[in-house]
Each structure stands twice: as C-alpha cells, then as structure tokens.
Tab-separated table of C-alpha atoms in Angstrom:
chain	number	residue	atom	x	y	z
A	1	MET	CA	0.210	-14.042	18.338
A	2	LEU	CA	1.086	-11.086	18.059
A	3	GLU	CA	2.095	-10.210	21.845
A	4	LEU	CA	4.183	-13.220	21.748
A	5	LEU	CA	6.328	-11.445	18.725
A	6	HIS	CA	6.473	-8.760	20.030
A	7	SER	CA	7.325	-9.683	23.677
A	8	SER	CA	10.687	-11.086	21.279
A	9	HIS	CA	11.562	-8.538	19.165
A	10	LEU	CA	15.130	-9.835	17.837
A	11	ILE	CA	12.849	-13.096	16.976
A	12	TYR	CA	11.004	-11.853	14.975
A	13	ASN	CA	13.617	-9.272	13.621
A	14	ILE	CA	15.690	-12.240	12.214
A	15	LEU	CA	12.970	-14.088	11.344
A	16	ILE	CA	11.845	-11.392	8.799
A	17	VAL	CA	14.842	-12.023	7.547
A	18	VAL	CA	15.768	-15.442	6.958
A	19	PHE	CA	11.777	-15.563	5.379
A	20	SER	CA	12.233	-13.842	2.595
A	21	ALA	CA	15.964	-13.979	1.960
A	22	LEU	CA	14.788	-17.466	1.473
A	23	ILE	CA	12.076	-16.415	-0.375
A	24	THR	CA	14.476	-14.456	-2.527
A	25	LEU	CA	17.212	-17.453	-3.116
A	26	LEU	CA	14.153	-20.088	-4.018
A	27	CYS	CA	13.269	-17.960	-6.841
A	28	ILE	CA	16.161	-16.641	-8.629
A	29	PRO	CA	17.201	-20.660	-9.837
A	30	SER	CA	13.920	-20.761	-11.348
A	31	ILE	CA	14.413	-17.338	-12.834
A	32	LEU	CA	17.345	-18.196	-14.325
A	33	HIS	CA	16.567	-20.760	-15.561
A	34	VAL	CA	12.993	-19.458	-17.522
A	35	ALA	CA	16.104	-16.702	-18.778
A	36	ARG	CA	17.717	-18.866	-20.200
A	37	SER	CA	15.428	-20.834	-22.348
A	38	ARG	CA	14.387	-17.919	-23.657
A	39	HIS	CA	17.808	-15.856	-24.146
A	40	LEU	CA	16.096	-13.046	-21.504
A	41	TYR	CA	20.169	-11.380	-21.416
A	42	ASP	CA	21.207	-7.864	-20.769
A	43	ASP	CA	22.121	-5.912	-23.324
A	44	VAL	CA	26.057	-6.449	-23.941
A	45	GLY	CA	25.978	-4.009	-26.540
A	46	HIS	CA	25.085	-1.543	-24.482
A	47	PHE	CA	27.901	1.109	-24.087
A	48	ARG	CA	27.777	1.225	-20.241
A	49	LYS	CA	27.725	-2.462	-19.847
A	50	GLN	CA	30.832	-3.775	-18.054
A	51	HIS	CA	30.565	-7.212	-18.784
A	52	ASP	CA	31.607	-9.255	-22.181
A	53	HIS	CA	28.637	-11.996	-21.925
A	54	GLY	CA	25.166	-11.950	-21.798
A	55	ILE	CA	23.819	-12.265	-17.731
A	56	PRO	CA	19.269	-12.071	-17.225
A	57	ARG	CA	18.193	-8.810	-15.507
A	58	LEU	CA	16.023	-10.401	-13.893
A	59	GLY	CA	16.681	-10.586	-10.153
A	60	GLY	CA	14.073	-7.526	-9.921
A	61	VAL	CA	11.187	-10.174	-9.545
A	62	ALA	CA	13.034	-12.860	-7.077
A	63	ILE	CA	13.261	-9.323	-4.631
A	64	PHE	CA	9.161	-8.345	-5.281
A	65	VAL	CA	7.739	-11.518	-4.709
A	66	SER	CA	9.405	-11.402	-1.701
A	67	PHE	CA	9.205	-8.311	-0.105
A	68	THR	CA	5.760	-8.308	-0.932
A	69	ILE	CA	5.068	-12.005	0.345
A	70	THR	CA	7.207	-10.819	3.714
A	71	THR	CA	4.911	-7.632	4.455
A	72	LEU	CA	1.969	-9.336	3.773
A	73	LEU	CA	2.356	-12.128	5.956
A	74	PHE	CA	5.196	-10.641	9.394
A	75	SER	CA	3.873	-6.807	8.351
A	76	ILE	CA	1.746	-5.962	11.672
A	77	ILE	CA	-1.158	-3.387	10.549
A	78	ASP	CA	-0.810	0.501	11.536
A	79	LYS	CA	-1.653	3.815	10.718
A	80	ALA	CA	1.683	4.604	10.709
A	81	LEU	CA	2.342	3.450	7.526
A	82	PRO	CA	-0.759	3.302	4.658
A	83	LEU	CA	0.588	-0.648	3.801
A	84	SER	CA	-1.696	-0.839	0.704
A	85	TYR	CA	-0.817	3.136	-1.227
A	86	VAL	CA	2.516	1.760	-0.640
A	87	LEU	CA	1.707	-2.203	-2.463
A	88	ILE	CA	-0.052	-1.004	-5.035
A	89	SER	CA	2.492	1.895	-5.790
A	90	CYS	CA	5.630	-1.046	-5.777
A	91	ILE	CA	3.016	-2.931	-8.096
A	92	ILE	CA	3.056	0.033	-10.726
A	93	LEU	CA	6.938	0.057	-11.232
A	94	PHE	CA	7.344	-3.656	-10.552
A	95	ALA	CA	4.842	-3.074	-13.733
A	96	MET	CA	6.724	-0.183	-15.531
A	97	GLY	CA	10.097	-2.110	-14.544
A	98	LEU	CA	9.989	-5.406	-15.702
A	99	LYS	CA	8.664	-3.931	-18.740
A	100	ASP	CA	11.669	-2.230	-19.310
A	101	ASP	CA	13.934	-4.921	-18.599
A	102	LEU	CA	12.114	-6.984	-21.184
A	103	SER	CA	11.930	-4.510	-24.172
A	104	GLY	CA	12.549	-1.076	-22.737
A	105	VAL	CA	10.473	2.202	-21.741
A	106	ASN	CA	11.419	5.250	-22.723
A	107	SER	CA	12.874	8.021	-20.169
A	108	SER	CA	9.671	10.492	-20.673
A	109	THR	CA	6.942	7.316	-19.661
A	110	LYS	CA	9.578	5.675	-16.908
A	111	PHE	CA	10.224	10.061	-15.184
A	112	LEU	CA	5.990	9.869	-15.589
A	113	ILE	CA	5.074	7.116	-14.193
A	114	GLN	CA	7.312	7.405	-10.975
A	115	PHE	CA	6.306	11.239	-11.261
A	116	VAL	CA	2.143	8.933	-10.303
A	117	VAL	CA	3.911	6.753	-7.756
A	118	ALA	CA	4.523	9.391	-6.417
A	119	LEU	CA	1.509	11.284	-6.226
A	120	ILE	CA	-0.027	8.624	-4.541
A	121	LEU	CA	2.147	7.750	-2.095
A	122	VAL	CA	1.846	11.597	-0.928
A	123	LEU	CA	-1.597	12.597	-1.687
A	124	LEU	CA	-3.645	9.439	-0.778
A	125	GLY	CA	-0.604	8.049	1.568
A	126	ASP	CA	0.419	11.005	3.041
A	127	ILE	CA	3.172	10.341	2.940
A	128	ARG	CA	5.625	13.676	3.214
A	129	ILE	CA	7.234	15.660	5.148
A	130	THR	CA	5.602	18.465	6.806
A	131	SER	CA	8.978	19.218	9.054
A	132	MET	CA	12.356	20.502	8.412
A	133	TYR	CA	13.297	20.468	12.103
A	134	GLY	CA	14.751	24.152	11.174
A	135	VAL	CA	17.086	23.248	9.248
A	136	PHE	CA	18.345	26.298	7.446
A	137	GLY	CA	15.451	27.754	9.457
A	138	ILE	CA	12.464	25.876	8.138
A	139	THR	CA	9.845	24.542	11.046
A	140	LEU	CA	6.732	23.154	9.735
A	141	LEU	CA	6.408	22.663	6.580
A	142	PRO	CA	2.409	24.591	4.726
A	143	TYR	CA	1.145	21.131	2.939
A	144	LEU	CA	1.671	22.691	-1.003
A	145	PRO	CA	5.741	23.751	-0.269
A	146	SER	CA	5.226	19.712	2.549
A	147	ALA	CA	3.449	17.340	-0.767
A	148	ALA	CA	5.834	19.190	-3.702
A	149	LEU	CA	9.044	18.912	-2.074
A	150	SER	CA	7.696	14.902	-0.286
A	151	VAL	CA	6.772	13.342	-4.857
A	152	LEU	CA	10.159	15.296	-5.377
A	153	LEU	CA	12.181	13.735	-2.900
A	154	ILE	CA	10.851	9.880	-4.014
A	155	MET	CA	11.633	10.274	-7.146
A	156	LEU	CA	15.482	11.375	-6.860
A	157	ILE	CA	16.045	8.720	-4.281
A	158	VAL	CA	13.722	6.212	-7.039
A	159	ASN	CA	15.622	6.643	-9.260
A	160	SER	CA	19.103	7.405	-7.917
A	161	PHE	CA	18.970	3.531	-7.493
A	162	ASN	CA	18.406	3.122	-10.687
A	163	LEU	CA	21.545	4.967	-11.848
A	164	ILE	CA	23.988	3.264	-9.305
A	165	ASP	CA	22.784	-0.227	-10.586
A	166	GLY	CA	25.885	-0.193	-12.717
A	167	ILE	CA	27.917	-2.811	-10.899
A	168	ASP	CA	27.757	-6.052	-9.483
A	169	GLY	CA	26.361	-6.027	-5.946
A	170	LEU	CA	26.194	-1.970	-5.630
A	171	ALA	CA	22.701	-0.975	-5.346
A	172	ALA	CA	22.139	-4.422	-3.763
A	173	THR	CA	24.729	-3.607	-1.096
A	174	THR	CA	23.613	-0.080	-1.098
A	175	GLY	CA	19.443	-0.921	0.038
A	176	ILE	CA	20.897	-3.473	2.144
A	177	ILE	CA	23.414	-0.793	4.354
A	178	VAL	CA	20.028	2.304	3.470
A	179	ASN	CA	17.075	-0.446	4.964
A	180	GLY	CA	18.824	-1.802	7.205
A	181	ALA	CA	20.167	1.378	9.193
A	182	PHE	CA	16.034	3.038	9.058
A	183	ALA	CA	15.291	-1.022	10.316
A	184	PHE	CA	18.037	-0.355	13.093
A	185	LEU	CA	17.002	2.924	13.946
A	186	PHE	CA	12.511	2.566	13.961
A	187	MET	CA	13.349	-0.606	16.612
A	188	TYR	CA	15.599	2.285	18.636
A	189	ILE	CA	12.007	4.343	18.735
A	190	ARG	CA	9.953	0.894	19.116
A	191	GLN	CA	8.499	2.015	15.651
A	192	TYR	CA	8.538	-1.765	15.104
A	193	GLU	CA	5.972	-1.765	12.274
A	194	LEU	CA	8.144	0.630	9.902
A	195	ALA	CA	11.453	-1.414	11.295
A	196	ALA	CA	9.651	-4.986	9.452
A	197	ILE	CA	8.337	-2.772	6.277
A	198	SER	CA	12.457	-2.676	6.365
A	199	LEU	CA	14.308	-5.287	7.210
A	200	ALA	CA	11.593	-7.473	4.228
A	201	MET	CA	13.461	-5.947	2.271
A	202	VAL	CA	16.916	-6.471	3.602
A	203	GLY	CA	16.229	-9.937	3.611
A	204	ALA	CA	15.109	-9.901	0.009
A	205	VAL	CA	17.505	-8.855	-1.270
A	206	ILE	CA	20.656	-10.672	0.869
A	207	GLY	CA	19.137	-13.339	-0.481
A	208	PHE	CA	19.417	-12.123	-4.219
A	209	LEU	CA	23.680	-10.509	-3.813
A	210	LYS	CA	24.720	-14.671	-3.749
A	211	PHE	CA	23.362	-14.227	-7.257
A	212	ASN	CA	24.732	-10.958	-7.910
A	213	ILE	CA	27.524	-10.800	-5.725
A	214	THR	CA	31.630	-10.575	-8.682
A	215	PRO	CA	30.827	-12.625	-10.786
A	216	ALA	CA	27.226	-11.404	-11.364
A	217	LYS	CA	25.141	-14.499	-12.680
A	218	ILE	CA	21.796	-11.961	-12.097
A	219	PHE	CA	21.265	-7.902	-12.340
A	220	MET	CA	17.974	-7.392	-10.475
A	221	GLY	CA	17.028	-4.486	-13.253
A	222	ASP	CA	15.259	-2.077	-13.042
A	223	THR	CA	12.398	-4.407	-11.395
A	224	GLY	CA	14.832	-4.662	-8.388
A	225	ALA	CA	16.183	-1.055	-8.658
A	226	LEU	CA	12.599	1.134	-8.906
A	227	LEU	CA	11.650	-0.764	-5.582
A	228	ILE	CA	14.437	-0.612	-3.681
A	229	GLY	CA	14.533	2.413	-4.354
A	230	LEU	CA	11.159	3.269	-3.560
A	231	ILE	CA	11.148	1.277	-0.356
A	232	SER	CA	14.108	3.481	0.870
A	233	ALA	CA	12.141	6.418	0.066
A	234	VAL	CA	9.332	5.578	2.457
A	235	MET	CA	11.187	4.608	4.238
A	236	VAL	CA	13.308	8.653	4.748
A	237	VAL	CA	10.485	10.242	4.572
A	238	LYS	CA	8.421	8.402	7.672
A	239	PHE	CA	11.710	8.495	9.518
A	240	ILE	CA	11.990	12.338	9.398
A	241	GLU	CA	7.703	12.215	10.077
A	242	VAL	CA	7.879	10.298	13.426
A	243	THR	CA	11.108	11.297	14.752
A	244	LYS	CA	9.732	14.612	14.467
A	245	ILE	CA	6.958	14.303	16.935
A	246	GLU	CA	8.651	12.946	21.055
A	247	HIS	CA	7.112	10.390	23.028
A	248	LYS	CA	7.696	9.116	26.837
A	249	ASN	CA	9.568	6.937	27.344
A	250	ILE	CA	10.332	6.747	23.406
A	251	PRO	CA	14.172	7.676	23.064
A	252	ALA	CA	14.175	10.863	21.051
A	253	ILE	CA	16.616	11.296	18.255
A	254	SER	CA	16.954	15.409	16.764
A	255	HIS	CA	19.423	14.471	14.208
A	256	ALA	CA	17.083	12.879	11.885
A	257	PRO	CA	17.260	15.101	8.864
A	258	ALA	CA	20.905	14.874	8.696
A	259	LEU	CA	20.793	11.343	9.813
A	260	ALA	CA	18.598	10.496	6.578
A	261	ILE	CA	20.848	12.751	4.117
A	262	ALA	CA	24.489	10.266	5.741
A	263	ILE	CA	22.059	6.553	4.957
A	264	LEU	CA	21.731	8.018	1.292
A	265	ILE	CA	24.249	10.107	0.915
A	266	GLY	CA	25.995	7.874	-1.239
A	267	PRO	CA	23.187	7.487	-4.195
A	268	VAL	CA	21.271	10.690	-3.837
A	269	PHE	CA	25.231	12.540	-4.525
A	270	ASP	CA	26.461	11.121	-8.039
A	271	THR	CA	22.930	11.274	-8.818
A	272	LEU	CA	22.447	14.699	-8.599
A	273	ARG	CA	26.823	15.207	-8.894
A	274	VAL	CA	25.634	12.909	-12.702
A	275	PHE	CA	22.088	15.331	-13.543
A	276	VAL	CA	24.172	18.863	-12.882
A	277	LEU	CA	26.892	18.177	-15.233
A	278	ARG	CA	25.063	16.324	-17.727
A	279	ILE	CA	22.483	20.295	-17.587
A	280	VAL	CA	25.318	21.741	-17.113
A	281	SER	CA	27.331	20.498	-20.763
A	282	GLY	CA	23.539	20.571	-23.181
A	283	LYS	CA	22.674	17.560	-22.426
A	284	SER	CA	19.691	15.742	-20.902
A	285	PRO	CA	19.565	14.908	-17.435
A	286	PHE	CA	18.717	11.437	-18.475
A	287	GLU	CA	20.539	10.519	-21.195
A	288	ALA	CA	22.938	7.426	-19.728
A	289	ASP	CA	26.770	7.832	-19.904
A	290	ARG	CA	30.011	6.382	-18.287
A	291	ASN	CA	29.968	8.926	-15.341
A	292	HIS	CA	28.582	7.467	-12.417
A	293	VAL	CA	30.539	7.486	-9.368
A	294	HIS	CA	31.000	3.217	-9.598
A	295	HIS	CA	32.434	3.868	-13.077
A	296	ARG	CA	35.710	6.734	-12.394
A	297	ILE	CA	36.705	4.043	-9.602
A	298	LEU	CA	37.119	1.604	-11.888
A	299	ARG	CA	38.761	3.029	-13.955
A	300	LEU	CA	41.095	4.347	-11.318
A	301	GLY	CA	42.055	0.669	-11.527
A	302	LEU	CA	40.154	-1.082	-8.647
A	303	ASN	CA	36.990	-3.841	-9.427
A	304	HIS	CA	33.097	-4.479	-9.178
A	305	LEU	CA	33.555	-6.394	-5.537
A	306	GLN	CA	36.938	-3.310	-4.337
A	307	THR	CA	33.936	-0.952	-5.757
A	308	THR	CA	31.094	-1.826	-4.172
A	309	LEU	CA	32.901	-1.533	-1.050
A	310	CYS	CA	34.786	1.089	-1.533
A	311	LEU	CA	31.372	3.175	-1.289
A	312	SER	CA	29.934	1.161	0.879
A	313	ILE	CA	32.714	2.274	3.186
A	314	ILE	CA	32.143	5.606	3.132
A	315	ASN	CA	28.667	5.010	3.119
A	316	LEU	CA	29.240	3.605	6.603
A	317	LEU	CA	31.834	6.513	7.727
A	318	SER	CA	28.469	9.284	6.818
A	319	ILE	CA	26.528	7.285	9.174
A	320	GLY	CA	28.657	6.940	12.164
A	321	MET	CA	29.882	11.137	10.963
A	322	VAL	CA	26.861	11.760	12.108
A	323	PHE	CA	26.941	10.215	15.716
A	324	MET	CA	30.122	11.253	16.631
A	325	PHE	CA	29.538	14.807	15.349
A	326	ASP	CA	25.179	14.620	17.281
A	327	GLY	CA	25.619	17.987	19.453
A	328	LEU	CA	26.375	19.844	16.467
A	329	SER	CA	22.609	21.382	14.383
A	330	ASN	CA	21.720	19.291	11.697
A	331	SER	CA	22.429	21.873	9.248
A	332	LEU	CA	26.046	21.446	10.166
A	333	LEU	CA	25.577	18.684	9.641
A	334	ILE	CA	24.740	18.633	6.832
A	335	VAL	CA	26.692	20.863	5.539
A	336	PHE	CA	28.943	18.834	6.639
A	337	ILE	CA	28.304	15.391	4.958
A	338	LEU	CA	27.690	17.645	1.371
A	339	PHE	CA	32.019	18.817	1.808
A	340	ILE	CA	32.887	15.375	2.317
A	341	SER	CA	31.195	14.557	-0.470
A	342	ILE	CA	32.663	16.710	-2.400
A	343	ILE	CA	35.819	16.229	-1.560
A	344	THR	CA	35.393	12.414	-1.288
A	345	ASN	CA	34.845	13.451	-5.247
A	346	TRP	CA	37.131	15.465	-6.010
A	347	ILE	CA	40.342	12.734	-4.826
A	348	ILE	CA	38.526	10.774	-7.572
A	349	THR	CA	38.857	13.417	-10.087
A	350	PHE	CA	42.834	14.310	-8.646
A	351	SER	CA	43.502	10.780	-8.470
A	352	LEU	CA	41.707	9.537	-12.619
A	353	ARG	CA	43.317	12.775	-13.969
A	354	SER	CA	47.192	11.480	-12.520
A	355	LYS	CA	46.664	8.445	-13.740
A	356	GLU	CA	46.328	9.758	-16.990
A	357	ARG	CA	48.673	11.930	-17.440
A	358	GLU	CA	50.825	8.928	-16.172
A	359	ARG	CA	49.094	7.201	-18.760
A	360	VAL	CA	50.586	9.972	-21.058
A	361	ALA	CA	54.158	10.526	-20.288
A	362	LEU	CA	54.946	6.217	-20.944
A	363	ARG	CA	53.642	5.936	-23.853
A	364	ASN	CA	55.025	9.665	-24.901
A	365	PHE	CA	58.226	7.532	-23.163
A	366	PHE	CA	58.339	4.262	-25.797
A	367	ALA	CA	57.230	6.998	-29.156
C-alpha cells in the first residue's frame, strides 16, 4: 500500500491535506455549538482584543484533533522523526492551551511547560540543530550548545505563533505558509515522512481558516497557536538537519539556515522586537501590549484581512528573495533578511508618526 502511494506522491500529499481539512471542517460546527451553549467566549473586555462581541476561542481543539488523526493515519513511521515524542509534546501543549483558553494560565506556568516540552523534543527525541552551516564562522556544535540552542529556538517559535494570534486569519495564514513551505522543501529533497507531518498541519489549518477569516466565527486560542508553533519549530530544526547531509541523487539545499529564517521571519522578528522593546522599557517581556506589527498596521487604517494579506505577502517575498540571491552566503542572506525586516518596521513607524502628526494638525486647525 505504501509503495503504491509513494509512486504517486502528489496524490498522496493532496489526500493528506484534503483529509485533514475535512476533519477540521466537520469538527468546528460542533465546537461552535458547545461553546455557544456553554457561553465559552473570548474576553471581549481585554484591552488587546479587536472585537466588540464574544467569539469562541476553541478552534485549536479542531486543529489538534485533525492533525493528530491525520498524522497517525498517513505518516510514514521512519527514523527521520521520533513521532511518539512529537505527539507527546503536542498533547502536553494541547492540555495547557485548553486550560488557558477556558480559565487562564499564568505566564510562568506557560514558560515552564514550554521548557519541559522543548526538553522532551531535544533530549529524548534528539530533535536538535547540530550544525550552523558556517554561519558567522560556526560549523558543528558540541552537544550542550546544540541542545541549549535548540531548546531556545523551539520555545521562541512556539511563543511567536502565540503572540501573532491577535487578528483574524493571521496566525492561521502564517501557519499555512510556514508548514506549506517546509512541506514543499521536504518533498524536493525526498523527505516524504517529514512532508506528511507538515501537510497534516496545513490541511488542519486550512479547514480552520474558513471559520477564522474576517469576520471570524471562532478563534484558535492558545490551543491552536501553540500547536502550530510547536510543529513549525520541529519542522525548522529537522529541515536544517536533514539538508546538512548530502545524499546521492537527492537535490542539495546549501542555504538552509537562511531559508528557514526567511520562512519564519514574520512571527519570529515580531516576537524578538516586542521582547526587546518591553525589556528596554523596564517591563516584563511577557507583559501583553498592543505593539505587535499587526496592531500597528491596523492603526494605519487597514482592516484585519488587508493586514493579514500584507504580512503574508512580505513573508512570501522574504522566501523568494533567498532563492533569488542563492549565490550569496548564508550569513549575508540572513543579514539581508533582517535588514529588510528592520526597514519594513521603520516604514510602519514613519507612517504611524506621519498619521499622528496629521491628526494633531487637523485637531489644532479645527480647535
């Protein structure tokens, strides 16, 4: 059966996406019914919320169910990925996310559980980065620096998806782009078992996006955002690792670190940016605010859909740029990607200040 499926990879991959999307589409109406009957709505009074009416935030339950079922049914059991440790980590984050969506979890508990999950993946699952491809002069990493870097990277990506889940469709669209890009790259280098995991997530999120696009009927909540972040983190580590080994008759990707950063630049850059600004201001890096990129673009006058499309296009352009300038070294490409991100952020800041000056001028004129 597997040989038959592997002889037609395209059909196999399409089947994964369609099956996963269908499960989500079938689950969400029931979740909406339960949420409404039990009054399980989002906290509309919170200062970060962008909606004026209660919306259920249990969409992540459907994403988790769809991803887990599809992964177990379609994934190829292979040494490329310790699936048991990945699913254990998913279940732990799912339990914490569900608790947070229903009654709340403090930031220290979230941080501790994310740390435990990262340790499970790195120490038990051996999902870690062992080579830097010569980026900034660093090649092979000893075990301890490798494990520490991998734990920090996993936690950063998991949190980054949680933090961008602030407007309709953004986290879902970003999750589709990120995991879709990794799925394509894994298929390109013939890592079909890893591609299947990414595609299972793509399908689950596509099914959810139907109900989350403006006007949103349901949010994914921490349950969904943490799960998407976790799988994205696993995929980026595995991508960097599998591409460092050259195989005969398999296409090589020499700029894997730069490509991985380009794929994840949207959520990761925004997270690092707000963390730095909060620390500089003397605040906790985990203190919520409305200074994320999507909040700032909304203040420019764009709606949720326009903001999501704008950030998605920037993400896709970053990925395309790596392929366009693949003759450059990984270090130069990474610097270039960060430079473009900083310039984009500066343009948003300049536009916001210009808009504020115009508003003050108009107010003074009519005063």
